[in-house]
Short mmCIF file of C-alpha atoms and ligand atoms in Angstrom, two decimals:
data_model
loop_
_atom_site.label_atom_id
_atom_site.label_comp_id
_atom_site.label_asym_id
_atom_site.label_seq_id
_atom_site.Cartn_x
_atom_site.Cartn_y
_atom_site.Cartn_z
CA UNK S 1 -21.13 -41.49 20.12
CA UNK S 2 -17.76 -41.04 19.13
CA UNK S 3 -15.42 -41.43 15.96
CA UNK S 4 -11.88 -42.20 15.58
CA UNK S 5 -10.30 -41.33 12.49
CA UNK S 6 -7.04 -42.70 11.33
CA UNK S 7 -5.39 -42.13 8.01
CA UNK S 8 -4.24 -45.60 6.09
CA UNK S 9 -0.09 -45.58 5.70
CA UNK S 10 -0.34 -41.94 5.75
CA UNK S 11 2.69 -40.73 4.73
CA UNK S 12 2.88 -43.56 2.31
CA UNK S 13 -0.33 -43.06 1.16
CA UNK S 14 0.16 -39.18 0.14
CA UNK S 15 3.29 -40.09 -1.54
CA UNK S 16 1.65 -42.52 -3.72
CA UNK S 17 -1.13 -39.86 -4.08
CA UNK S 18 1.35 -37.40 -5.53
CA UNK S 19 3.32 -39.67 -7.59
CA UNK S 20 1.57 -42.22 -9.92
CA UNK S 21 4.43 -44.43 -10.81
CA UNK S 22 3.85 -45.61 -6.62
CA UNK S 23 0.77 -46.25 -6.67
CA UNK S 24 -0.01 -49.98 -5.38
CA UNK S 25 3.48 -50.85 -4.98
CA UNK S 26 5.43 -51.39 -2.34
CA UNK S 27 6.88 -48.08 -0.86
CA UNK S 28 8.38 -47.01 2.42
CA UNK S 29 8.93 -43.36 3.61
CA UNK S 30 11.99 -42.77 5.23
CA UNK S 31 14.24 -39.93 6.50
CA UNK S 32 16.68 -38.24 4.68
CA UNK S 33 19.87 -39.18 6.69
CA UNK S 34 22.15 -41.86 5.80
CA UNK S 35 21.16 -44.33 9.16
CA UNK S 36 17.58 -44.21 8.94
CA UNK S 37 14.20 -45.61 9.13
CA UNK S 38 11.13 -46.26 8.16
CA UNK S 39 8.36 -43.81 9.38
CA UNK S 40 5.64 -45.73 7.65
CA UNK S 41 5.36 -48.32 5.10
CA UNK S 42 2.14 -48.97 2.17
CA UNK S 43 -0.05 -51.67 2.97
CA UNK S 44 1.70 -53.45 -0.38
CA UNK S 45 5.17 -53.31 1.39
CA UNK S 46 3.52 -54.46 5.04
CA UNK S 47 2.31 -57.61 3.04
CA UNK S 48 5.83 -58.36 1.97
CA UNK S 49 7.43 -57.76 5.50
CA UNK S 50 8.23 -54.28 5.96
CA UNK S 51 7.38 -52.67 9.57
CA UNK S 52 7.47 -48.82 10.58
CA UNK S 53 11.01 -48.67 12.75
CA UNK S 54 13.05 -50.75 10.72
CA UNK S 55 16.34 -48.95 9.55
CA UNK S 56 16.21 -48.81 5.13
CA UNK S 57 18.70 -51.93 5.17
CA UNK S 58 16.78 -54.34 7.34
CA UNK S 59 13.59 -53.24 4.58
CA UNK S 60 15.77 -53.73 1.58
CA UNK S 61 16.23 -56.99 3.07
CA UNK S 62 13.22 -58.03 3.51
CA UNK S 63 12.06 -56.81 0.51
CA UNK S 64 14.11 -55.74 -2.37
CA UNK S 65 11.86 -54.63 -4.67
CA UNK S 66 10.76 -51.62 -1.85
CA UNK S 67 10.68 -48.25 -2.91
CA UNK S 68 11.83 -45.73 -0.79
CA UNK S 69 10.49 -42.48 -0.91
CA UNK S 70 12.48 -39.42 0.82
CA UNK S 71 9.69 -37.91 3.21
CA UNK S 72 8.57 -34.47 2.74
CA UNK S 73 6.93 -33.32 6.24
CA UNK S 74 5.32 -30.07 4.43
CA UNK S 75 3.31 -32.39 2.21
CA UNK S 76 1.66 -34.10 5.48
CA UNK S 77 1.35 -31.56 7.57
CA UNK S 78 -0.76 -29.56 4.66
CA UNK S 79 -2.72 -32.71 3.56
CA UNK S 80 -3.25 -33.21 8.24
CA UNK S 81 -4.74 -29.43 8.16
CA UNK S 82 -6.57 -29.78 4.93
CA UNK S 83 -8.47 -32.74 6.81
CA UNK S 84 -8.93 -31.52 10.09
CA UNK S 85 -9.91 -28.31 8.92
CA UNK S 86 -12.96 -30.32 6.67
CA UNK S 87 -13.90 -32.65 9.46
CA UNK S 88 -14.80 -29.14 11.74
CA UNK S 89 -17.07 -27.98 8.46
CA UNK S 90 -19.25 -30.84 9.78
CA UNK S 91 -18.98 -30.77 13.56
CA UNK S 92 -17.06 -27.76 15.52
CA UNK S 93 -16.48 -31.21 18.24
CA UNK S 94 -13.12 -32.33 16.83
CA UNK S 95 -10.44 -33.28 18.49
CA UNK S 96 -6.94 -33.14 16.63
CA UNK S 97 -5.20 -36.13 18.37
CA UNK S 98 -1.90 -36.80 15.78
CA UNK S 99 -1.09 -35.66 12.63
CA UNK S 100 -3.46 -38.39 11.04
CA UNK S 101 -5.88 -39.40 13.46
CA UNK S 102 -9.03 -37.30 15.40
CA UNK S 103 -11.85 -37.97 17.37
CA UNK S 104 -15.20 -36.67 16.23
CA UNK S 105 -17.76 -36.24 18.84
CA UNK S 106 -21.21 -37.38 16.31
CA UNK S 107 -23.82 -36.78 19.05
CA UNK S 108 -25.21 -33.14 17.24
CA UNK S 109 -25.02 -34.55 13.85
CA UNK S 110 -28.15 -34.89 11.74
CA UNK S 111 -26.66 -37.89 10.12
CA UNK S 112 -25.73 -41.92 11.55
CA UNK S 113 -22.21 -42.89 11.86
CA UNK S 114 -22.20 -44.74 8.59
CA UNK S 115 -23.25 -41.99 7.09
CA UNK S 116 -21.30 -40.03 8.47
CA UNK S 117 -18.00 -42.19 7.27
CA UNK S 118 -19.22 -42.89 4.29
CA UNK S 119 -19.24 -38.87 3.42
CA UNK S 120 -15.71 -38.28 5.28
CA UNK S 121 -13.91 -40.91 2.99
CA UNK S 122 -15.73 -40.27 0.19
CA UNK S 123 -14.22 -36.30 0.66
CA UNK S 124 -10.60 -37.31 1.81
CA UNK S 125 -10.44 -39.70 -1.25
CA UNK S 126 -11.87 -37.46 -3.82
CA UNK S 127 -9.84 -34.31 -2.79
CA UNK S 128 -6.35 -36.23 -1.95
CA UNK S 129 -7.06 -39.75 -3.86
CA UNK S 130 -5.86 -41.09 0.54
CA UNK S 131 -8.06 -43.36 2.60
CA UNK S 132 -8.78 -43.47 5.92
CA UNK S 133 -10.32 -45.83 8.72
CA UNK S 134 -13.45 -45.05 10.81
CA UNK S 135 -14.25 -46.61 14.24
CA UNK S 136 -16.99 -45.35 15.82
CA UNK S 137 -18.31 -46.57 19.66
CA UNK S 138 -19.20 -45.04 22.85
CA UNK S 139 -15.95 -43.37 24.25
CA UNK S 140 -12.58 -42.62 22.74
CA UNK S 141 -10.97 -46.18 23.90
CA UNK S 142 -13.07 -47.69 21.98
CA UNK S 143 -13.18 -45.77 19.12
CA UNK S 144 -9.85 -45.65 18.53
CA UNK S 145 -9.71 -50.17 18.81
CA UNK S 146 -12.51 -49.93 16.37
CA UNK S 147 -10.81 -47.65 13.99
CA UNK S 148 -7.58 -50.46 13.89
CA UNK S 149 -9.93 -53.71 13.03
CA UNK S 150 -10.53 -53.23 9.18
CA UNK S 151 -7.97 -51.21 8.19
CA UNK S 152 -6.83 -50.25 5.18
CA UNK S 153 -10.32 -48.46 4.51
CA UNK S 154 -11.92 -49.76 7.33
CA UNK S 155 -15.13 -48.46 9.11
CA UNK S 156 -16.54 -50.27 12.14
CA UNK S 157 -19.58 -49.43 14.57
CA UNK S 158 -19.48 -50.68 18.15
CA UNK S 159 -22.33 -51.42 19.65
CA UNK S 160 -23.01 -50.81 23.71
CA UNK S 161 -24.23 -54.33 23.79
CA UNK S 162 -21.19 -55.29 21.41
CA UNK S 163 -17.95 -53.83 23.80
CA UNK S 164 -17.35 -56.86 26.07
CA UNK S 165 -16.96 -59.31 23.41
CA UNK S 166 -15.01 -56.27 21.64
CA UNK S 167 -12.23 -55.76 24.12
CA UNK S 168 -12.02 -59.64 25.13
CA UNK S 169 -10.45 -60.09 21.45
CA UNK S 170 -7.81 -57.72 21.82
CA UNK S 171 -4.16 -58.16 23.49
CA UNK S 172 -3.47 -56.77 26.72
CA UNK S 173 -1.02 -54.43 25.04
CA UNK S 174 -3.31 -52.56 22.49
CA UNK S 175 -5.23 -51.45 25.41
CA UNK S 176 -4.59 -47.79 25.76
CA UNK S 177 -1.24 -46.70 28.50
CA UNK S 178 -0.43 -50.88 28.63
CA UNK S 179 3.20 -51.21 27.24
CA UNK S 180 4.94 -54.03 27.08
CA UNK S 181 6.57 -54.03 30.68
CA UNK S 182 3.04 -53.90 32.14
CA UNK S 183 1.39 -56.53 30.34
CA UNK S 184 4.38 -58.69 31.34
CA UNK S 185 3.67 -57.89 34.99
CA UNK S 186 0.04 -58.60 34.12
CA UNK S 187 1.01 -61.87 32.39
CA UNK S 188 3.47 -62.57 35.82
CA UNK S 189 -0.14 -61.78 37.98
CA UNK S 190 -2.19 -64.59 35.63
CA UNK S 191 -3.93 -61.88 33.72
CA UNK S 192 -3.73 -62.31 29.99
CA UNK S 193 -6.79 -60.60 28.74
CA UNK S 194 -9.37 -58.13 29.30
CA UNK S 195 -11.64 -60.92 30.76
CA UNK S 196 -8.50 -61.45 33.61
CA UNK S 197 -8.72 -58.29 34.51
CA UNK S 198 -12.33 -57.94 35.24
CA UNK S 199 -11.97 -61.31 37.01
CA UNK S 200 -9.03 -60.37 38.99
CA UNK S 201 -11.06 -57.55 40.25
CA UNK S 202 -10.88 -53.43 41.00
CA UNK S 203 -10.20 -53.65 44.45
CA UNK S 204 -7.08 -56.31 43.99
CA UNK S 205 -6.13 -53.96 40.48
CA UNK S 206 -6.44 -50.74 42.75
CA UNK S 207 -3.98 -52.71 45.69
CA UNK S 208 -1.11 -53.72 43.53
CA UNK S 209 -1.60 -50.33 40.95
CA UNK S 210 -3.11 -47.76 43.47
CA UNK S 211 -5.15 -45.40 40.91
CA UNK S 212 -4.00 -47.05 37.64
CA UNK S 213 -5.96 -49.99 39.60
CA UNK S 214 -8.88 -48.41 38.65
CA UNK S 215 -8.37 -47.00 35.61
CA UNK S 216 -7.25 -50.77 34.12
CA UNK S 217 -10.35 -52.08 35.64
CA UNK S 218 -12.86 -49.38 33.93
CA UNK S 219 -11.36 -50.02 30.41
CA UNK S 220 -11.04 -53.82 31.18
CA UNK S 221 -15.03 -52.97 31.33
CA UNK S 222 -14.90 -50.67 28.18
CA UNK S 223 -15.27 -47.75 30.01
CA UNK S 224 -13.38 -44.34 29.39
CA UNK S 225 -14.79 -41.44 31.24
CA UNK S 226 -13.62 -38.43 28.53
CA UNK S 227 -15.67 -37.66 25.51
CA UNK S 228 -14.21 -35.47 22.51
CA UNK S 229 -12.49 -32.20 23.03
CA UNK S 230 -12.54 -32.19 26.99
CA UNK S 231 -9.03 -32.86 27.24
CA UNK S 232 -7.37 -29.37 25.64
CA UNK S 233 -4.43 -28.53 28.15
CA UNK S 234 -4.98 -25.49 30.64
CA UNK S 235 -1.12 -24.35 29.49
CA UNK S 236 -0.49 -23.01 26.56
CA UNK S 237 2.88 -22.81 26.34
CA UNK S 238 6.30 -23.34 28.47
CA UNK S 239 8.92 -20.69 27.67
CA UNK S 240 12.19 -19.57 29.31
CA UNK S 241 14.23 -16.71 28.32
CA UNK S 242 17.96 -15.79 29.90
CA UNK S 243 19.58 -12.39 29.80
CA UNK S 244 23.31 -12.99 28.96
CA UNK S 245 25.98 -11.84 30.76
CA UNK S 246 28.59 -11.56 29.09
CA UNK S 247 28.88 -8.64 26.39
CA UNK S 248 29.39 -9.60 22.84
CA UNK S 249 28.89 -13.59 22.98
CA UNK S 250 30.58 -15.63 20.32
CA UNK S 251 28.02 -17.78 17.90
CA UNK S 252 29.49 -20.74 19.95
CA UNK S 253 28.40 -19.20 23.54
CA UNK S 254 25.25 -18.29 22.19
CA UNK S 255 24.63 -21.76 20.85
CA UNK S 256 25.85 -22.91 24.25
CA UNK S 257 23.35 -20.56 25.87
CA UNK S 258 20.79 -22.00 23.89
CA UNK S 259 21.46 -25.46 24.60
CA UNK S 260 20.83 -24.52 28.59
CA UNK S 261 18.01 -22.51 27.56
CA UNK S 262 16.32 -25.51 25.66
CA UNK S 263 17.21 -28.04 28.99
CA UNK S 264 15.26 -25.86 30.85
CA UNK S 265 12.05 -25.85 28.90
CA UNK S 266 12.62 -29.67 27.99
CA UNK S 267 13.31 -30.24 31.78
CA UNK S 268 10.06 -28.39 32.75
CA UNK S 269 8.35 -29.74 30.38
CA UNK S 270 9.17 -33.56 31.18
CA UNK S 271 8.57 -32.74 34.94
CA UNK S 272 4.91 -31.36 34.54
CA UNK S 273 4.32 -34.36 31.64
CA UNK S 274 3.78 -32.39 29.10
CA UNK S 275 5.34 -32.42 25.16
CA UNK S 276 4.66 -29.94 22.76
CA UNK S 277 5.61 -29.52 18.71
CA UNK S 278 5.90 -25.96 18.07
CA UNK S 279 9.07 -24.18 18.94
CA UNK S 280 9.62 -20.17 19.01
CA UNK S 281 13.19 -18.31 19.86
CA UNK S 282 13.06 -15.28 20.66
CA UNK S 283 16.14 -13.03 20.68
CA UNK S 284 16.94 -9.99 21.99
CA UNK S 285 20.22 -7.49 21.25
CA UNK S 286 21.85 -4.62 23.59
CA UNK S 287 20.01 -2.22 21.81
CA UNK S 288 16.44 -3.46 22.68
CA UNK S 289 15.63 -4.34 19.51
CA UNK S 290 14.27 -8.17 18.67
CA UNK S 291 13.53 -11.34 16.72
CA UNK S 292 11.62 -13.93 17.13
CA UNK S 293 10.34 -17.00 14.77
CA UNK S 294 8.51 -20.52 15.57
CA UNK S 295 9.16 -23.50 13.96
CA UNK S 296 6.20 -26.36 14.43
CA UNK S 297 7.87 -29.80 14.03
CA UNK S 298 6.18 -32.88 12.85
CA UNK S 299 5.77 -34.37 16.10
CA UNK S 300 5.38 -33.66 19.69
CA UNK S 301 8.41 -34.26 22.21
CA UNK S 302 9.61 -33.19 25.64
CA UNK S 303 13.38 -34.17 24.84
CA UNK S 304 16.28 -31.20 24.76
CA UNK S 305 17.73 -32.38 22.20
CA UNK S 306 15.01 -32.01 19.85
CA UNK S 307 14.20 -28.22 21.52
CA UNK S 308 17.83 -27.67 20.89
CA UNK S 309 18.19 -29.16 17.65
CA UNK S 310 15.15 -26.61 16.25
CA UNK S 311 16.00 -23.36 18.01
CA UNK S 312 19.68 -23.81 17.11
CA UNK S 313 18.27 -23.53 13.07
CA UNK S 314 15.79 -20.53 13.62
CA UNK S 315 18.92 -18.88 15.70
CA UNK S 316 21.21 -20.12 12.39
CA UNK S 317 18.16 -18.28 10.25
CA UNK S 318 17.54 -15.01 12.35
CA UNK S 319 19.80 -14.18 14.62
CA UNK S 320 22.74 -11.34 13.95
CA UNK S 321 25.51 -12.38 16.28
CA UNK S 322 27.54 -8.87 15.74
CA UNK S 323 24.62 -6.82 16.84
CA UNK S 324 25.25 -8.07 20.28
CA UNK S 325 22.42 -10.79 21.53
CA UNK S 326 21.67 -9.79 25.29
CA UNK S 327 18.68 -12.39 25.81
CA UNK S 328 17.80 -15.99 24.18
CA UNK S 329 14.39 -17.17 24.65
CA UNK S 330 12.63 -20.40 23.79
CA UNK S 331 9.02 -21.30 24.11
CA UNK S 332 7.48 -24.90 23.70
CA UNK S 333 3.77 -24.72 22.56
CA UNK S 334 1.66 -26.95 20.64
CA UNK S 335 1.16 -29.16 24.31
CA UNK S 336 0.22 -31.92 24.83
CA UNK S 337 -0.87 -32.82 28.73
CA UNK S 338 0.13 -36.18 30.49
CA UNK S 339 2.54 -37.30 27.81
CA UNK S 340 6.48 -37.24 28.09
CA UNK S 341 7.95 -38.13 24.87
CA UNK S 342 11.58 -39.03 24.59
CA UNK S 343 12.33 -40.10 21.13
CA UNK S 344 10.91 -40.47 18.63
CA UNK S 345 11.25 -43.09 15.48
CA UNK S 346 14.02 -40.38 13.93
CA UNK S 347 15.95 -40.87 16.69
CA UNK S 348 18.87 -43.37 16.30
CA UNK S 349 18.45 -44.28 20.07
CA UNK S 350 15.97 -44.40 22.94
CA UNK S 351 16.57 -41.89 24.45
CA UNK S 352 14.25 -42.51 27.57
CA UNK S 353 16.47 -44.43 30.24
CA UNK S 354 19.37 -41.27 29.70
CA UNK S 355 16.78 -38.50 30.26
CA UNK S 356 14.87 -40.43 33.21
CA UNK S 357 18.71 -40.83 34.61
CA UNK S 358 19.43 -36.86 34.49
CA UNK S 359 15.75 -35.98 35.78
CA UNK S 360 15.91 -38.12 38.55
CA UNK S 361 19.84 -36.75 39.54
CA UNK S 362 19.23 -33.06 39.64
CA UNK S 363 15.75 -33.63 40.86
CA UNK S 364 17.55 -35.30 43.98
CA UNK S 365 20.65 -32.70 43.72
CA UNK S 366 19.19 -29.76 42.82
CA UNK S 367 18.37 -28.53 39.03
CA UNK S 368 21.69 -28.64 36.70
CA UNK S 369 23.50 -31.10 38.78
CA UNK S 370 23.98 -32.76 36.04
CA UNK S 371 23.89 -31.14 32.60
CA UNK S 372 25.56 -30.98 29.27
CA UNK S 373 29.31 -30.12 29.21
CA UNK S 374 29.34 -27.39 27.54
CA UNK S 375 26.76 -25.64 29.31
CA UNK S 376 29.40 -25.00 31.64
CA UNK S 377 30.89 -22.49 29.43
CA UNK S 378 28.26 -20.32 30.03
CA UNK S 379 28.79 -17.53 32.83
CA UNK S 380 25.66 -17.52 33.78
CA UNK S 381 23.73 -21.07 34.96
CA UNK S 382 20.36 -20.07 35.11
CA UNK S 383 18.55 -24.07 36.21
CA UNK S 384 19.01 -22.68 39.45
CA UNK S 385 17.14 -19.87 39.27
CA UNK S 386 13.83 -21.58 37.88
CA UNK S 387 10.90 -20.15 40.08
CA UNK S 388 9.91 -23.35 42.62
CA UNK S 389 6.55 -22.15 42.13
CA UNK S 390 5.92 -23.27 38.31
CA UNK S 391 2.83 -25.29 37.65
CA UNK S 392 1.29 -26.18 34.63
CA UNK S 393 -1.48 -23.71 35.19
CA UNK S 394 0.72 -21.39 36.79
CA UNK S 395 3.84 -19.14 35.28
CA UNK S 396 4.48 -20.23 31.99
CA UNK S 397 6.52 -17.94 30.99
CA UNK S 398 9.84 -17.33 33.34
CA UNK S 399 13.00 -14.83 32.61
CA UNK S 400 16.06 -15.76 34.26
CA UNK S 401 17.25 -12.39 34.40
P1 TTP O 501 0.25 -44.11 12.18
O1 TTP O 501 -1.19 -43.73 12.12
O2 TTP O 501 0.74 -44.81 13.42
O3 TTP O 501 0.62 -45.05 10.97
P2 TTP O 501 0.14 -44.99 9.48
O4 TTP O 501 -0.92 -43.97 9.26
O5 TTP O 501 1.34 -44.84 8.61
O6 TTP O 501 -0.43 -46.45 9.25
P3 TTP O 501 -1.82 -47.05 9.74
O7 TTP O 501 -2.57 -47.36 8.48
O8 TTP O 501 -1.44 -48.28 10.50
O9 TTP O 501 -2.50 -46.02 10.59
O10 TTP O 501 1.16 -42.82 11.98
C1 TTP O 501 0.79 -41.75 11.14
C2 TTP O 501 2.01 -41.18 10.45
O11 TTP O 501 2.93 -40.68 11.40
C3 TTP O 501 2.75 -42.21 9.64
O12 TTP O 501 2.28 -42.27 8.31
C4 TTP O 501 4.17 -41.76 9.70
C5 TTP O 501 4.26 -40.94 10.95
N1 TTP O 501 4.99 -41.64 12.01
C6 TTP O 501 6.24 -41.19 12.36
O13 TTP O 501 6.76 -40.23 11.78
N2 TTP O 501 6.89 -41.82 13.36
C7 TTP O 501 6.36 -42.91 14.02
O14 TTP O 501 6.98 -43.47 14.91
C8 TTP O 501 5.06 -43.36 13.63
C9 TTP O 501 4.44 -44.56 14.32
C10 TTP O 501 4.42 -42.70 12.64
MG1 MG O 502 -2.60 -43.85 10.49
#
């Protein structure tokens, strides 16, 4: 048996926590730049309109009397680690899947699931005065819809006998990997609901969706062949490091070094599906001597721009251009495996259709085909030197010297 544990308006929630005057009203946390949105709303504000995604304006609009609260990633991440770090005091079987939500593997505890949510929330709440929502069922797919039907403070149990009638009241698109271009080709094939696709049948599924066939048909029946913590990534990291040539490199050549550096792992990254959240650069001067620092973002992503934007502050915070910087090296870790992630809600635009554009260009031209202009300014272009024989299990580490 397995639990799914999902905070309640998370970061909403520990803002309200750590301020009072919030509590019960309607709040929304936002970003701190002047165009942006709304990472997550309280349930108050939800009630009165306001949805995750919507830019601070649109909110204000729909309700004026919303609060908005400045986010302050330290405060989650601590509050994520606090909890993740209790939930292994009870079971070593946890799986960290977001920065507010985990699965819980329950089969070795002493204790039912009820129990067993009834302790969890009564912990989170005590120690950070947050709740969360419990769904507990046979595999992770189900576990995670259960967690989603009473929330805020939710817990429900899934029965094996219960899952059919379970899935049949869901839409085709809160089914696990079925966006909303899928369930329109669904929708286009007659199927509107779990109960189509079981109908429609595995072998039909498997002719118009080859493997995905399958996979539709199994959780159309509720089944999800993974259970908790089987799914940890064989790669560790993805790094790539590039020896400069040219001697003494201006701040701006080393930033444009950087940016080529950060395509590369980004690039690699998005081509073996992975994203990751933790960031190190690693640089090197003439004189053999080195830095290196990581910064761990609040959110997994396999887009340069992101890579760029956080080794271009720990170079801004470490680096010593005058002591002459012979290597740059960054290193995505923190994976994730079979998920490419583009944007992400900070992001003013969807990024997804340009990167998809690039991959597919210098995967058809050759690597660096097409790349960023300024990357030109750098002597050396080192996409064409990555080894053809990367794999995710294989180098993950590769000097372009
Ligand atoms: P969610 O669990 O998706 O949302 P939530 O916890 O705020 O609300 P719910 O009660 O429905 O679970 O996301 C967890 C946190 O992640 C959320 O509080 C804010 C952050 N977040 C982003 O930063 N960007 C996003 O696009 C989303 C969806 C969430
Ligand atoms: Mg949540």
């Amino acid at each position: 048996m397995l639990a799914c544990l999902d905070m309640d308006a998370f970061f909403a929630s520990v803002e309200e926590a750590s301020n009072p005057k919030l509590k019960g009203k309607p709040i929304a946390v936002i970003g701190a730049k002047e165009r942006t949105v709304v990472t997550t709303c309280s349930y108050a504000a939800r009630r009165l309109g306001v949805k995750t995604g919507m830019s601070k304006f649109e909110a204000l609009k729909v309700c004026p009397q919303l609060t908005l609260v400045v986010g302050n990633n330290r405060k989650y991440t601590y509050v994520s680690k606090e909890i993740m770090q209790y939930l292994t005091t009870i079971t070593p079987d946890v799986e960290v899947y977001s920065i507010d939500e985990a699965f819980i593997n329950l089969d070795s505890l002493d204790f039912d699931p009820e129990s067993f949510a009834y302790i969890v929330k009564t912990h989170i709440y005590k120690k950070f005065k947050i709740t969360c929502s419990i769904g507990v069922g046979p595999n992770k797919f189900i576990a995670k819809l259960a967690s989603t039907v009473f929330k805020p403070d939710g817990y429900c149990f899934i029965k094996d006998n219960e899952i059919i009638n379970f899935i049949d009241s869901f839409e085709l698109k809160a089914l696990w990997g079925i966006g909303s271009r899928l369930a329109k080709k669904l929708n286009n094939m007659g199927i509107f609901n779990t109960a189509d696709l079981r109908a429609y049948g595995k072998e039909k599924l498997c002719k118009v969706f080859g493997k995905n066939g399958e996979y539709l048909y199994k959780m159309a029946c509720g089944v999800y062949e993974e259970l908790a913590n089987k799914k940890k990534t064989s790669v560790k990291s993805i790094g790539h490091s590039m020896t400069l040539l040219e001697n003494n490199p201006s701040v701006d050549r080393c930033y444009n070094y950087l940016l080529q550096v950060s395509e590369m792992v980004s690039n690699r990254a998005r081509t073996h599906k992975l994203s990751g959240k933790t960031i190190c650069l690693c640089v090197r001067y003439a004189n053999f001597e080195g830095v290196a620092k990581r910064y761990t973002l609040p959110f997994f992503t396999s887009a340069t721009h992101h890579i760029y934007d956080a080794s271009l502050d720990l170079f801004n915070q470490i680096a010593t251009p005058e002591k002459n910087i012979r290597q740059l090296g960054v290193t995505l870790s923190g994976l994730l495996e079979k998920t490419v992630m583009y944007s992400n809600i900070f992001d003013r635009k969807n990024w997804k259709s340009i990167y998809k554009a690039v991959d597919s260009i210098n995967k058809k031209f050759g690597s660096s085909a097409i790349t960023y202009a300024s990357v030109l300014n750098c002597e050396r272009r080192g996409a064409l030197t990555i080894s053809p024989a990367w794999k995710p299990s294989g180098i993950r580490y590769i000097n372009v010297k």
